[in-house]
Amino acid sequence: MSTLKYQSQAVAKPYFIFAMLLFAGQILFGLIMGLQYVVGDFLAGAIPFNVARMVHTNLLIVWLLFGFMGAAYYLVPEEAETELHSPKLAIALFWIFAAAGTLTILGYLLVPYSTLAHITGNDILPTMGREFLEQPTITKIGIVVVCLGFLFNLGMTILKGRKTVINLVLLTGLVGLAVFFLFAFYNPTNLALDKYFWWFVVHLWVEGVWELIMGAILAYVLIKITGVDREVIEKWLYVIIAMALITGILGTGHHFYWLMTPEYWQWVGSIFSALEPLPFFAMVLYAFNMVNRRRREHPNKAATLWALGTAVMAFLGAGVWGFLHTLAPVNFYTHGSQITAAHGHMAFYGAYAMIVMTIISYAMPKIRGIGEANCNRAQVWEMWGFWLMTVAMVFITLFLTGAGVLQVWLQRLPESGEALSFMATQDKLSIFYWMREVAGVFFLLGLLTYFASFFIKEKAEA
Amino acid sequence: MSESFTKGMARNIYYGGSIFFFLIFLALTFHTTKEMPQRDHRENITEAVERGKELWEENNCIGCHSLIGEGAYFAPELANVYQRRGGEAGFKMFFNGWMKAQPLNIPGRRQMPNFHLTDQEIDDLAEFLKWTSEMDANGWPPNIEG
């Protein structure tokens, strides 16, 4: 454990490990759902689709939160040049969050959702049963408590230490994450209001404050692996997050097109969300620019690959695939189709799954006491894992896009009376769903290869 | 980036820009919530609609279906199911029969669970779907198939 600059950075380790375990769970449930798309009655009694889906998306959210927290515990002390305010609190919160998360997932799997709602008192304060916000109210309260403790710990650390741009941007992002989550507790009877404010959590997270978190983590890793002057990187970071918020806040409008809202949202949403790819494009330029200008050859080549990869894949998934169907006249036909699913998959993988794996790749060798980087052989395995997962995700996205285009063509474009029904359309898409499932299996192989890299040691000289 | 563009300028764009656009967002939100009553017909929210929404949530219907385009894309869109399946004349009868016939148990077909709802609950859920179908979602979905 001697390769860490500040010993308290080690509290990131359980966060990273648990995040990766949840990631594996997320992929397994993704494969179950992918199969249910084509073999409809697969496990239908034991794990109905809605349960599998809830587990798949909730695991994603929770593992990313664990990843972000781990990243923050790792990089804040080093940036602030002081030990973490309270490593004990960080570990205690880890166990609370891990236990609550596990119980929630078990609840989804073991009892019918309505039973879970009743035993957790959803009738007292109804917050459940909305996409991505399925967590029982007590779990939601738990998330708030964990976030507050986490922010307190980081805030105290930054207060007594050096206040760098990276630390402040990261902290702003994390505070925003906690603040906007409070809208998860607002569930009015009026579905129109419910949906409108639901986006205050969902959009303002992933297309708002999470981008600050991503930008800060990427900036930190780039400083470390390139040795480029901090001033240059911090200036870029400001430009990128400025673009992210300036386009992303009013970009929320692209979710308001088909709600009970005035039509001006179709203009506001179209214009600002058409600009949303810009910060991601800037991130690609910036990552490659910094790596080209590097002043040192960092031994951790895998971390460099992850950093460049996350910029490129976030641009493709969040930027290009988002833009494909963001304009209101296009979105009218693609809204809620497989195009949305295609965009969601690549955007989440590229922007958020990969940034967490970037910081894990950089930090884990140090936390484990190996040094600046894993041995060459382990890095080769890690990079195989990177390419298998990333290429598999590209194919998952392409197959879902194919399914989406055909779906729109058959079900949405024809007039009423001539259009194919939803279920008849789904039958026509099955070839795409099968290919997506095969790509999903390759993704799992990539994940297993990546996990294996943690256990690979250099071969002894013969 | 050119040297004349300083970090301080970048920081000011970040703070100024995001605060400015967030305030616009809040103002538009305020205006939107003022306009909504004309489109969401909240005057028609009865106790049955209210109970229906709770049933919709507590059975996690959104985990398979979409509603006004949001949710999962595994099962049909339900914002306009009221019109698709009979409307005033036949929807409630269709819906009651449909809910009770689940799961269809057709080999290989996607299965909807049976939620064991009472007739009263099925009626509440139907009222919720009817009210939802009458909101003005700016003309979405494109056709009756949703």
XYZ file of N, CA, C and O in Angstrom, chain A residues 167-326:
640
model
N -11.094 19.661 -8.250
C -11.857 19.384 -7.033
C -13.174 20.150 -6.999
O -14.213 19.602 -6.639
N -13.117 21.425 -7.378
C -14.332 22.248 -7.287
C -15.368 21.802 -8.324
O -16.560 21.729 -8.027
N -14.912 21.487 -9.528
C -15.851 21.031 -10.557
C -16.471 19.702 -10.147
O -17.686 19.492 -10.256
N -15.641 18.807 -9.645
C -16.155 17.510 -9.193
C -17.187 17.708 -8.089
O -18.276 17.115 -8.114
N -16.864 18.561 -7.136
C -17.772 18.779 -6.019
C -19.079 19.430 -6.497
O -20.163 19.033 -6.052
N -18.992 20.382 -7.428
C -20.219 20.985 -7.962
C -21.080 19.907 -8.619
O -22.298 19.879 -8.438
N -20.440 19.039 -9.398
C -21.179 17.965 -10.055
C -21.863 17.064 -9.035
O -23.030 16.705 -9.188
N -21.139 16.714 -7.966
C -21.705 15.799 -6.972
C -22.810 16.472 -6.162
O -23.812 15.842 -5.822
N -22.657 17.768 -5.870
C -23.722 18.486 -5.169
C -24.967 18.539 -6.054
O -26.089 18.272 -5.620
N -24.759 18.827 -7.346
C -25.878 18.852 -8.296
C -26.575 17.512 -8.350
O -27.809 17.424 -8.382
N -25.798 16.450 -8.342
C -26.363 15.100 -8.356
C -27.297 14.912 -7.159
O -28.416 14.418 -7.299
N -26.847 15.336 -5.982
C -27.668 15.176 -4.782
C -28.904 16.080 -4.835
O -30.010 15.652 -4.518
N -28.725 17.314 -5.265
C -29.843 18.276 -5.270
C -30.936 17.820 -6.244
O -32.112 17.781 -5.900
N -30.535 17.459 -7.468
C -31.559 17.088 -8.446
C -32.225 15.769 -8.100
O -33.354 15.516 -8.508
N -31.534 14.914 -7.315
C -32.171 13.663 -6.911
C -33.396 13.922 -6.032
O -34.308 13.097 -5.971
N -33.429 15.093 -5.382
C -34.567 15.388 -4.499
C -35.887 15.384 -5.275
O -36.946 15.119 -4.703
N -35.836 15.656 -6.576
C -37.063 15.608 -7.373
C -37.628 14.190 -7.457
O -38.783 14.004 -7.847
N -36.834 13.187 -7.090
C -37.321 11.808 -7.065
C -38.421 11.638 -6.017
O -39.200 10.692 -6.078
N -38.478 12.564 -5.061
C -39.495 12.461 -4.004
C -40.790 13.170 -4.391
O -41.766 13.110 -3.666
N -40.774 13.880 -5.509
C -41.965 14.619 -5.942
C -42.704 13.779 -6.975
O -42.231 13.582 -8.087
N -43.857 13.253 -6.564
C -44.624 12.408 -7.473
C -46.087 12.809 -7.445
O -46.903 12.187 -6.780
N -46.446 13.884 -8.161
C -47.823 14.349 -8.121
C -48.764 13.385 -8.855
O -48.322 12.616 -9.707
N -50.033 13.429 -8.483
C -51.035 12.583 -9.126
C -51.154 12.912 -10.607
O -51.412 12.031 -11.416
N -50.983 14.170 -10.932
C -51.093 14.605 -12.316
C -49.887 14.104 -13.118
O -48.764 14.574 -12.941
N -50.140 13.142 -13.994
C -49.058 12.507 -14.753
C -48.231 13.520 -15.545
O -47.026 13.350 -15.723
N -48.881 14.583 -16.019
C -48.165 15.582 -16.818
C -47.075 16.250 -15.984
O -45.920 16.370 -16.416
N -47.431 16.645 -14.752
C -46.437 17.263 -13.862
C -45.390 16.240 -13.429
O -44.198 16.549 -13.354
N -45.879 15.025 -13.136
C -44.984 13.948 -12.725
C -43.880 13.775 -13.770
O -42.692 13.813 -13.460
N -44.270 13.636 -15.044
C -43.288 13.396 -16.104
C -42.365 14.598 -16.303
O -41.163 14.446 -16.503
N -42.938 15.795 -16.250
C -42.123 16.992 -16.467
C -40.984 17.054 -15.444
O -39.822 17.236 -15.789
N -41.331 16.891 -14.168
C -40.297 17.050 -13.146
C -39.436 15.799 -12.969
O -38.336 15.877 -12.425
N -39.926 14.664 -13.452
C -39.108 13.439 -13.470
C -37.819 13.689 -14.244
O -36.742 13.232 -13.874
N -37.932 14.483 -15.321
C -36.744 14.779 -16.127
C -35.735 15.637 -15.389
O -34.562 15.696 -15.779
N -36.176 16.328 -14.329
C -35.212 17.106 -13.534
C -34.180 16.180 -12.893
O -33.058 16.587 -12.655
N -34.594 14.958 -12.578
C -33.591 13.996 -12.118
C -32.889 13.407 -13.339
O -31.674 13.484 -13.470
N -33.674 12.837 -14.242
C -33.076 11.964 -15.244
C -32.216 12.753 -16.240
O -31.048 12.429 -16.448
N -32.744 13.807 -16.821
C -31.934 14.546 -17.796
C -30.850 15.386 -17.128
O -29.700 15.362 -17.555
N -31.229 16.112 -16.082
C -30.232 17.004 -15.483
C -29.120 16.218 -14.791
O -28.052 16.759 -14.498
N -29.330 14.934 -14.547
C -28.217 14.082 -14.146
C -27.331 13.779 -15.343
O -26.201 14.231 -15.417
N -27.883 12.999 -16.291
C -26.979 12.410 -17.283
C -26.534 13.410 -18.338
O -25.491 13.230 -18.956
N -27.321 14.447 -18.604
C -26.886 15.420 -19.598
C -26.531 16.743 -18.922
O -26.494 17.784 -19.556
N -26.319 16.704 -17.619
C -25.974 17.909 -16.883
C -24.842 17.621 -15.922
O -23.675 17.534 -16.309
N -25.204 17.442 -14.647
C -24.172 17.393 -13.614
C -23.229 16.191 -13.726
O -22.069 16.284 -13.333
N -23.707 15.080 -14.279
C -22.785 13.943 -14.434
C -21.650 14.287 -15.397
O -20.547 13.769 -15.295
N -21.943 15.147 -16.361
C -20.883 15.532 -17.302
C -19.782 16.318 -16.586
O -18.616 16.269 -16.987
N -20.151 17.048 -15.538
C -19.136 17.731 -14.736
C -18.239 16.707 -14.046
O -17.016 16.864 -13.990
N -18.881 15.673 -13.501
C -18.126 14.620 -12.818
C -17.194 13.937 -13.810
O -16.003 13.740 -13.555
N -17.748 13.615 -14.984
C -16.938 12.960 -16.005
C -15.755 13.843 -16.415
O -14.615 13.376 -16.499
N -16.043 15.128 -16.662
C -14.989 16.049 -17.091
C -13.886 16.147 -16.054
O -12.694 16.140 -16.392
N -14.273 16.215 -14.774
C -13.279 16.358 -13.709
C -12.402 15.112 -13.619
O -11.176 15.217 -13.485
N -13.024 13.933 -13.703
C -12.232 12.695 -13.601
C -11.277 12.587 -14.786
O -10.092 12.262 -14.635
N -11.805 12.917 -15.981
C -10.964 12.829 -17.180
C -9.787 13.810 -17.075
O -8.642 13.462 -17.387
N -10.065 15.027 -16.605
C -9.008 16.030 -16.478
C -7.919 15.536 -15.517
O -6.720 15.653 -15.799
N -8.349 14.937 -14.410
C -7.393 14.427 -13.419
C -6.491 13.364 -14.035
O -5.271 13.422 -13.921
N -7.123 12.399 -14.704
C -6.331 11.307 -15.283
C -5.390 11.849 -16.362
O -4.229 11.439 -16.450
N -5.879 12.811 -17.164
C -5.018 13.358 -18.225
C -3.807 14.084 -17.649
O -2.694 13.958 -18.161
N -4.011 14.828 -16.573
C -2.866 15.491 -15.938
C -1.835 14.450 -15.517
O -0.638 14.587 -15.750
N -2.330 13.359 -14.917
C -1.429 12.347 -14.383
C -0.698 11.580 -15.484
O 0.490 11.296 -15.345
N -1.414 11.230 -16.540
C -0.747 10.354 -17.506
C 0.013 11.117 -18.580
O 0.841 10.546 -19.259
N -0.278 12.429 -18.746
C 0.433 13.158 -19.804
C 1.490 14.102 -19.249
O 2.416 14.466 -19.960
N 1.317 14.521 -18.001
C 2.254 15.493 -17.456
C 2.099 16.878 -18.066
O 2.925 17.762 -17.832
N 1.018 17.085 -18.836
C 0.776 18.406 -19.410
C 0.419 19.376 -18.288
O -0.185 18.989 -17.280
N 0.800 20.629 -18.481
C 0.593 21.663 -17.482
C -0.863 21.742 -17.028
O -1.796 21.779 -17.829
N -1.039 21.777 -15.714
C -2.374 21.822 -15.122
C -3.198 23.001 -15.649
O -4.405 22.863 -15.890
N -2.539 24.167 -15.823
C -3.272 25.358 -16.280
C -3.998 25.104 -17.604
O -5.140 25.503 -17.784
N -3.310 24.433 -18.522
C -3.887 24.169 -19.846
C -5.105 23.256 -19.713
O -6.172 23.504 -20.285
N -4.937 22.193 -18.931
C -6.016 21.208 -18.790
C -7.210 21.826 -18.080
O -8.365 21.597 -18.449
N -6.949 22.663 -17.068
C -8.064 23.268 -16.333
C -8.856 24.242 -17.211
O -10.071 24.349 -17.082
N -8.140 24.936 -18.108
C -8.845 25.859 -19.003
C -9.799 25.069 -19.909
O -10.962 25.427 -20.070
N -9.301 23.974 -20.450
C -10.140 23.101 -21.273
C -11.337 22.582 -20.492
O -12.453 22.517 -21.007
N -11.068 22.173 -19.254
C -12.146 21.623 -18.438
C -13.268 22.645 -18.294
O -14.448 22.322 -18.472
N -12.909 23.891 -18.013
C -13.925 24.943 -17.896
C -14.710 25.104 -19.192
O -15.938 25.217 -19.198
N -13.992 25.136 -20.315
C -14.669 25.322 -21.603
C -15.656 24.179 -21.853
O -16.806 24.391 -22.253
N -15.215 22.949 -21.569
C -16.063 21.792 -21.855
C -17.299 21.766 -20.961
O -18.424 21.569 -21.434
N -17.113 22.001 -19.662
C -18.298 21.929 -18.802
C -19.200 23.136 -19.030
O -20.418 23.038 -18.873
N -18.618 24.279 -19.451
C -19.471 25.421 -19.803
C -20.360 25.045 -20.976
O -21.577 25.235 -20.947
N -19.765 24.451 -22.005
C -20.559 24.025 -23.163
C -21.600 22.982 -22.755
O -22.737 22.997 -23.229
N -21.194 22.066 -21.862
C -22.109 20.998 -21.452
C -23.346 21.587 -20.785
O -24.473 21.194 -21.091
N -23.154 22.548 -19.893
C -24.313 23.088 -19.184
C -25.101 24.064 -20.054
O -26.333 24.079 -20.039
N -24.413 24.884 -20.836
C -25.112 25.865 -21.671
C -26.021 25.146 -22.671
O -27.154 25.547 -22.907
N -25.545 24.025 -23.245
C -26.399 23.292 -24.185
C -27.340 22.345 -23.452
O -28.481 22.163 -23.856
N -26.859 21.760 -22.360
C -27.603 20.678 -21.714
C -28.805 21.134 -20.905
O -29.804 20.429 -20.836
N -28.742 22.310 -20.302
C -29.858 22.737 -19.446
C -31.107 22.959 -20.296
O -32.149 22.354 -20.053
N -31.005 23.798 -21.323
C -32.180 23.993 -22.182
C -32.392 22.798 -23.109
O -33.490 22.591 -23.625
N -31.334 21.990 -23.281
C -31.480 20.744 -24.038
C -32.501 19.804 -23.401
O -33.023 18.907 -24.065
N -32.779 19.993 -22.103
C -33.841 19.216 -21.450
C -35.111 19.277 -22.277
O -35.919 18.349 -22.258
N -35.261 20.387 -23.020
C -36.453 20.572 -23.848
C -36.720 19.426 -24.807
O -37.871 19.199 -25.174
N -35.682 18.670 -25.204
C -35.972 17.585 -26.146
C -36.772 16.454 -25.504
O -37.261 15.580 -26.215
N -36.911 16.484 -24.198
C -37.787 15.508 -23.543
C -39.198 16.058 -23.351
O -40.089 15.329 -22.911
N -39.388 17.330 -23.630
C -40.695 17.950 -23.363
C -41.558 18.043 -24.618
O -42.683 18.525 -24.551
N -41.024 17.595 -25.760
C -41.794 17.740 -27.007
C -43.191 17.157 -26.895
O -44.162 17.755 -27.338
N -43.272 15.917 -26.379
C -44.544 15.183 -26.412
C -45.135 15.043 -25.017
O -45.707 14.025 -24.670
N -44.944 16.080 -24.230
C -45.658 16.132 -22.954
C -46.707 17.228 -23.102
O -46.886 17.776 -24.190
N -47.344 17.565 -22.026
C -48.449 18.513 -22.119
C -47.913 19.948 -22.019
O -48.340 20.751 -21.210
N -46.917 20.244 -22.872
C -46.175 21.496 -22.774
C -46.447 22.391 -23.977
O -46.843 21.905 -25.035
N -46.183 23.687 -23.850
C -46.294 24.578 -25.010
C -45.327 24.157 -26.118
O -44.278 23.564 -25.835
N -45.694 24.508 -27.347
C -44.903 24.031 -28.486
C -43.525 24.671 -28.598
O -42.664 24.157 -29.318
N -43.296 25.789 -27.892
C -41.963 26.393 -28.032
C -40.849 25.460 -27.580
O -39.710 25.595 -28.012
N -41.197 24.482 -26.758
C -40.159 23.534 -26.335
C -39.595 22.771 -27.525
O -38.451 22.316 -27.501
N -40.406 22.618 -28.567
C -39.899 21.893 -29.734
C -38.783 22.683 -30.416
O -37.849 22.098 -30.961
N -38.866 24.010 -30.366
C -37.790 24.846 -30.913
C -36.613 24.910 -29.956
O -35.473 24.671 -30.336
N -36.921 25.230 -28.689
C -35.841 25.348 -27.698
C -35.080 24.037 -27.593
O -33.839 24.005 -27.663
N -35.815 22.945 -27.460
C -35.186 21.634 -27.308
C -34.372 21.252 -28.528
O -33.249 20.749 -28.410
N -34.912 21.494 -29.704
C -34.194 21.114 -30.933
C -32.890 21.887 -31.062
O -31.834 21.311 -31.339
N -32.961 23.196 -30.864
C -31.771 24.027 -31.069
C -30.681 23.681 -30.057
O -29.537 23.400 -30.421
N -31.054 23.657 -28.778
C -30.011 23.443 -27.766
C -29.508 22.008 -27.745
O -28.323 21.765 -27.513
N -30.383 21.049 -28.005
C -29.868 19.681 -27.969
C -29.075 19.371 -29.233
O -28.215 18.493 -29.214
N -29.320 20.107 -30.319
C -28.464 19.923 -31.493
C -27.036 20.377 -31.188
O -26.084 19.926 -31.821
N -26.890 21.258 -30.201
C -25.549 21.716 -29.806
C -24.902 20.801 -28.763
O -23.713 20.932 -28.473
N -25.697 19.882 -28.201
C -25.162 19.035 -27.128
C -23.960 18.171 -27.529
O -23.138 17.850 -26.667
N -23.814 17.776 -28.808
C -22.597 17.026 -29.164
C -21.310 17.848 -29.020
O -20.228 17.275 -28.892
N -21.413 19.186 -29.037
C -20.196 20.016 -29.010
C -19.261 19.724 -27.836
O -18.067 19.518 -28.053
N -19.762 19.720 -26.599
C -18.815 19.438 -25.509
C -18.165 18.065 -25.646
O -16.987 17.911 -25.291
N -18.903 17.105 -26.195
C -18.301 15.772 -26.349
C -17.244 15.782 -27.449
O -16.212 15.116 -27.350
N -17.498 16.574 -28.505
C -16.495 16.685 -29.555
C -15.249 17.381 -29.000
O -14.117 16.949 -29.254
N -15.495 18.414 -28.203
C -14.361 19.116 -27.586
C -13.567 18.164 -26.708
O -12.329 18.231 -26.649
N -14.267 17.247 -26.055
C -13.583 16.298 -25.175
C -12.660 15.376 -25.977
O -11.571 15.029 -25.520
N -13.094 14.996 -27.188
C -12.247 14.157 -28.039
C -10.986 14.927 -28.423
O -9.857 14.439 -28.271
N -11.180 16.173 -28.907
C -10.031 17.000 -29.302
C -9.054 17.134 -28.142
O -7.836 17.002 -28.294
N -9.631 17.408 -26.987
C -8.840 17.689 -25.798
C -8.049 16.465 -25.352
O -6.830 16.535 -25.146
N -8.707 15.317 -25.306
C -8.016 14.111 -24.848
C -6.860 13.769 -25.794
O -5.729 13.514 -25.356
N -7.132 13.796 -27.106
C -6.067 13.449 -28.053
C -4.962 14.499 -28.053
O -3.770 14.175 -28.113
N -5.371 15.771 -27.983
C -4.419 16.863 -27.928
C -3.458 16.716 -26.738
O -2.235 16.832 -26.872
N -4.026 16.422 -25.574
C -3.197 16.314 -24.369
C -2.265 15.110 -24.464
O -1.099 15.183 -24.078
N -2.789 14.000 -24.995
C -1.943 12.807 -25.090
C -0.816 13.052 -26.098
O 0.334 12.649 -25.886
N -1.118 13.783 -27.190
C -0.066 14.091 -28.169
C 0.994 15.030 -27.605
O 2.152 14.979 -28.002
N 0.553 15.920 -26.711
C 1.503 16.883 -26.137
C 2.172 16.362 -24.878
O 2.807 17.126 -24.154
N 2.011 15.072 -24.598
C 2.458 14.542 -23.309
C 3.947 14.764 -23.105
O 4.735 14.767 -24.055
N 4.285 14.972 -21.862
C 5.686 15.246 -21.515
C 6.321 14.022 -20.890
O 7.465 14.062 -20.463
N 5.542 12.994 -20.736
C 6.136 11.775 -20.195
C 5.434 10.588 -20.825
O 4.290 10.686 -21.258
N 6.148 9.488 -20.883
C 5.584 8.239 -21.384
C 5.112 7.475 -20.148
O 5.906 6.856 -19.457
N 3.813 7.576 -19.841
C 3.326 6.915 -18.630
C 3.293 5.407 -18.833
O 2.868 4.941 -19.886
N 3.754 4.653 -17.841
C 3.806 3.194 -18.030
C 2.416 2.548 -18.116
O 2.308 1.430 -18.606
N 1.381 3.244 -17.652
C 0.039 2.635 -17.696
C -0.631 2.955 -19.040
O -1.373 3.912 -19.178
N -0.323 2.127 -20.037
C -0.871 2.351 -21.378
C -2.369 2.077 -21.422
O -3.109 2.689 -22.195
N -2.804 1.144 -20.576
C -4.226 0.802 -20.564
C -5.060 2.012 -20.117
O -6.104 2.303 -20.701
N -4.565 2.739 -19.111
C -5.322 3.902 -18.629
C -5.435 4.957 -19.726
O -6.477 5.599 -19.884
N -4.360 5.136 -20.491
C -4.407 6.094 -21.604
C -5.454 5.663 -22.628
O -6.222 6.482 -23.141
N -5.478 4.358 -22.904
C -6.468 3.836 -23.851
C -7.889 4.100 -23.356
O -8.769 4.539 -24.112
N -8.139 3.856 -22.070
C -9.475 4.107 -21.515
C -9.837 5.585 -21.622
O -10.968 5.938 -21.948
N -8.867 6.465 -21.335
C -9.158 7.900 -21.354
C -9.523 8.360 -22.766
O -10.489 9.102 -22.965
N -8.757 7.909 -23.762
C -9.082 8.282 -25.140
C -10.390 7.612 -25.563
O -11.229 8.216 -26.237
N -10.558 6.363 -25.143
C -11.757 5.610 -25.522
C -13.032 6.236 -24.999
O -14.032 6.337 -25.722
N -13.009 6.694 -23.753
C -14.235 7.253 -23.189
C -14.615 8.535 -23.928
O -15.786 8.787 -24.211
N -13.615 9.336 -24.314
C -13.927 10.573 -25.051
C -14.571 10.239 -26.396
O -15.600 10.815 -26.767
N -13.991 9.292 -27.113
C -14.509 8.943 -28.450
C -15.905 8.318 -28.340
O -16.834 8.700 -29.062
N -16.053 7.352 -27.435
C -17.330 6.638 -27.341
C -18.437 7.529 -26.776
O -19.599 7.399 -27.150
N -18.076 8.449 -25.868
C -19.089 9.380 -25.365
C -19.554 10.283 -26.504
O -20.746 10.562 -26.652
N -18.615 10.707 -27.343
C -18.991 11.556 -28.485
C -19.908 10.788 -29.437
O -20.946 11.306 -29.872
N -19.553 9.540 -29.733
C -20.401 8.758 -30.645
C -21.771 8.476 -30.026
O -22.812 8.682 -30.651
N -21.768 7.998 -28.790
C -23.019 7.549 -28.171
C -23.908 8.701 -27.736
O -25.092 8.758 -28.094
N -23.330 9.605 -26.945
C -24.136 10.716 -26.442
C -24.290 11.783 -27.524
O -25.368 12.339 -27.719
N -23.212 12.048 -28.258
C -23.238 13.116 -29.249
C -23.934 12.703 -30.535
O -25.031 13.167 -30.843
N -23.315 11.805 -31.298
C -23.832 11.474 -32.629
C -25.173 10.745 -32.543
O -26.152 11.144 -33.185
N -25.243 9.683 -31.729
C -26.509 8.932 -31.650
C -27.615 9.753 -30.977
O -28.786 9.548 -31.250
N -27.234 10.668 -30.125
C -28.233 11.557 -29.548
C -28.769 12.504 -30.612
O -29.974 12.680 -30.770
N -27.840 13.062 -31.399
C -28.241 14.023 -32.427
C -29.141 13.381 -33.481
O -30.067 14.019 -33.982
N -28.880 12.100 -33.778
C -29.665 11.391 -34.794
C -31.170 11.588 -34.637
O -31.896 11.680 -35.616
N -31.640 11.598 -33.405
C -33.097 11.675 -33.228
C -33.511 12.770 -32.248
O -34.536 12.681 -31.597
N -32.711 13.832 -32.208
C -33.023 14.869 -31.227
C -33.909 15.975 -31.792
O -34.590 16.666 -31.047
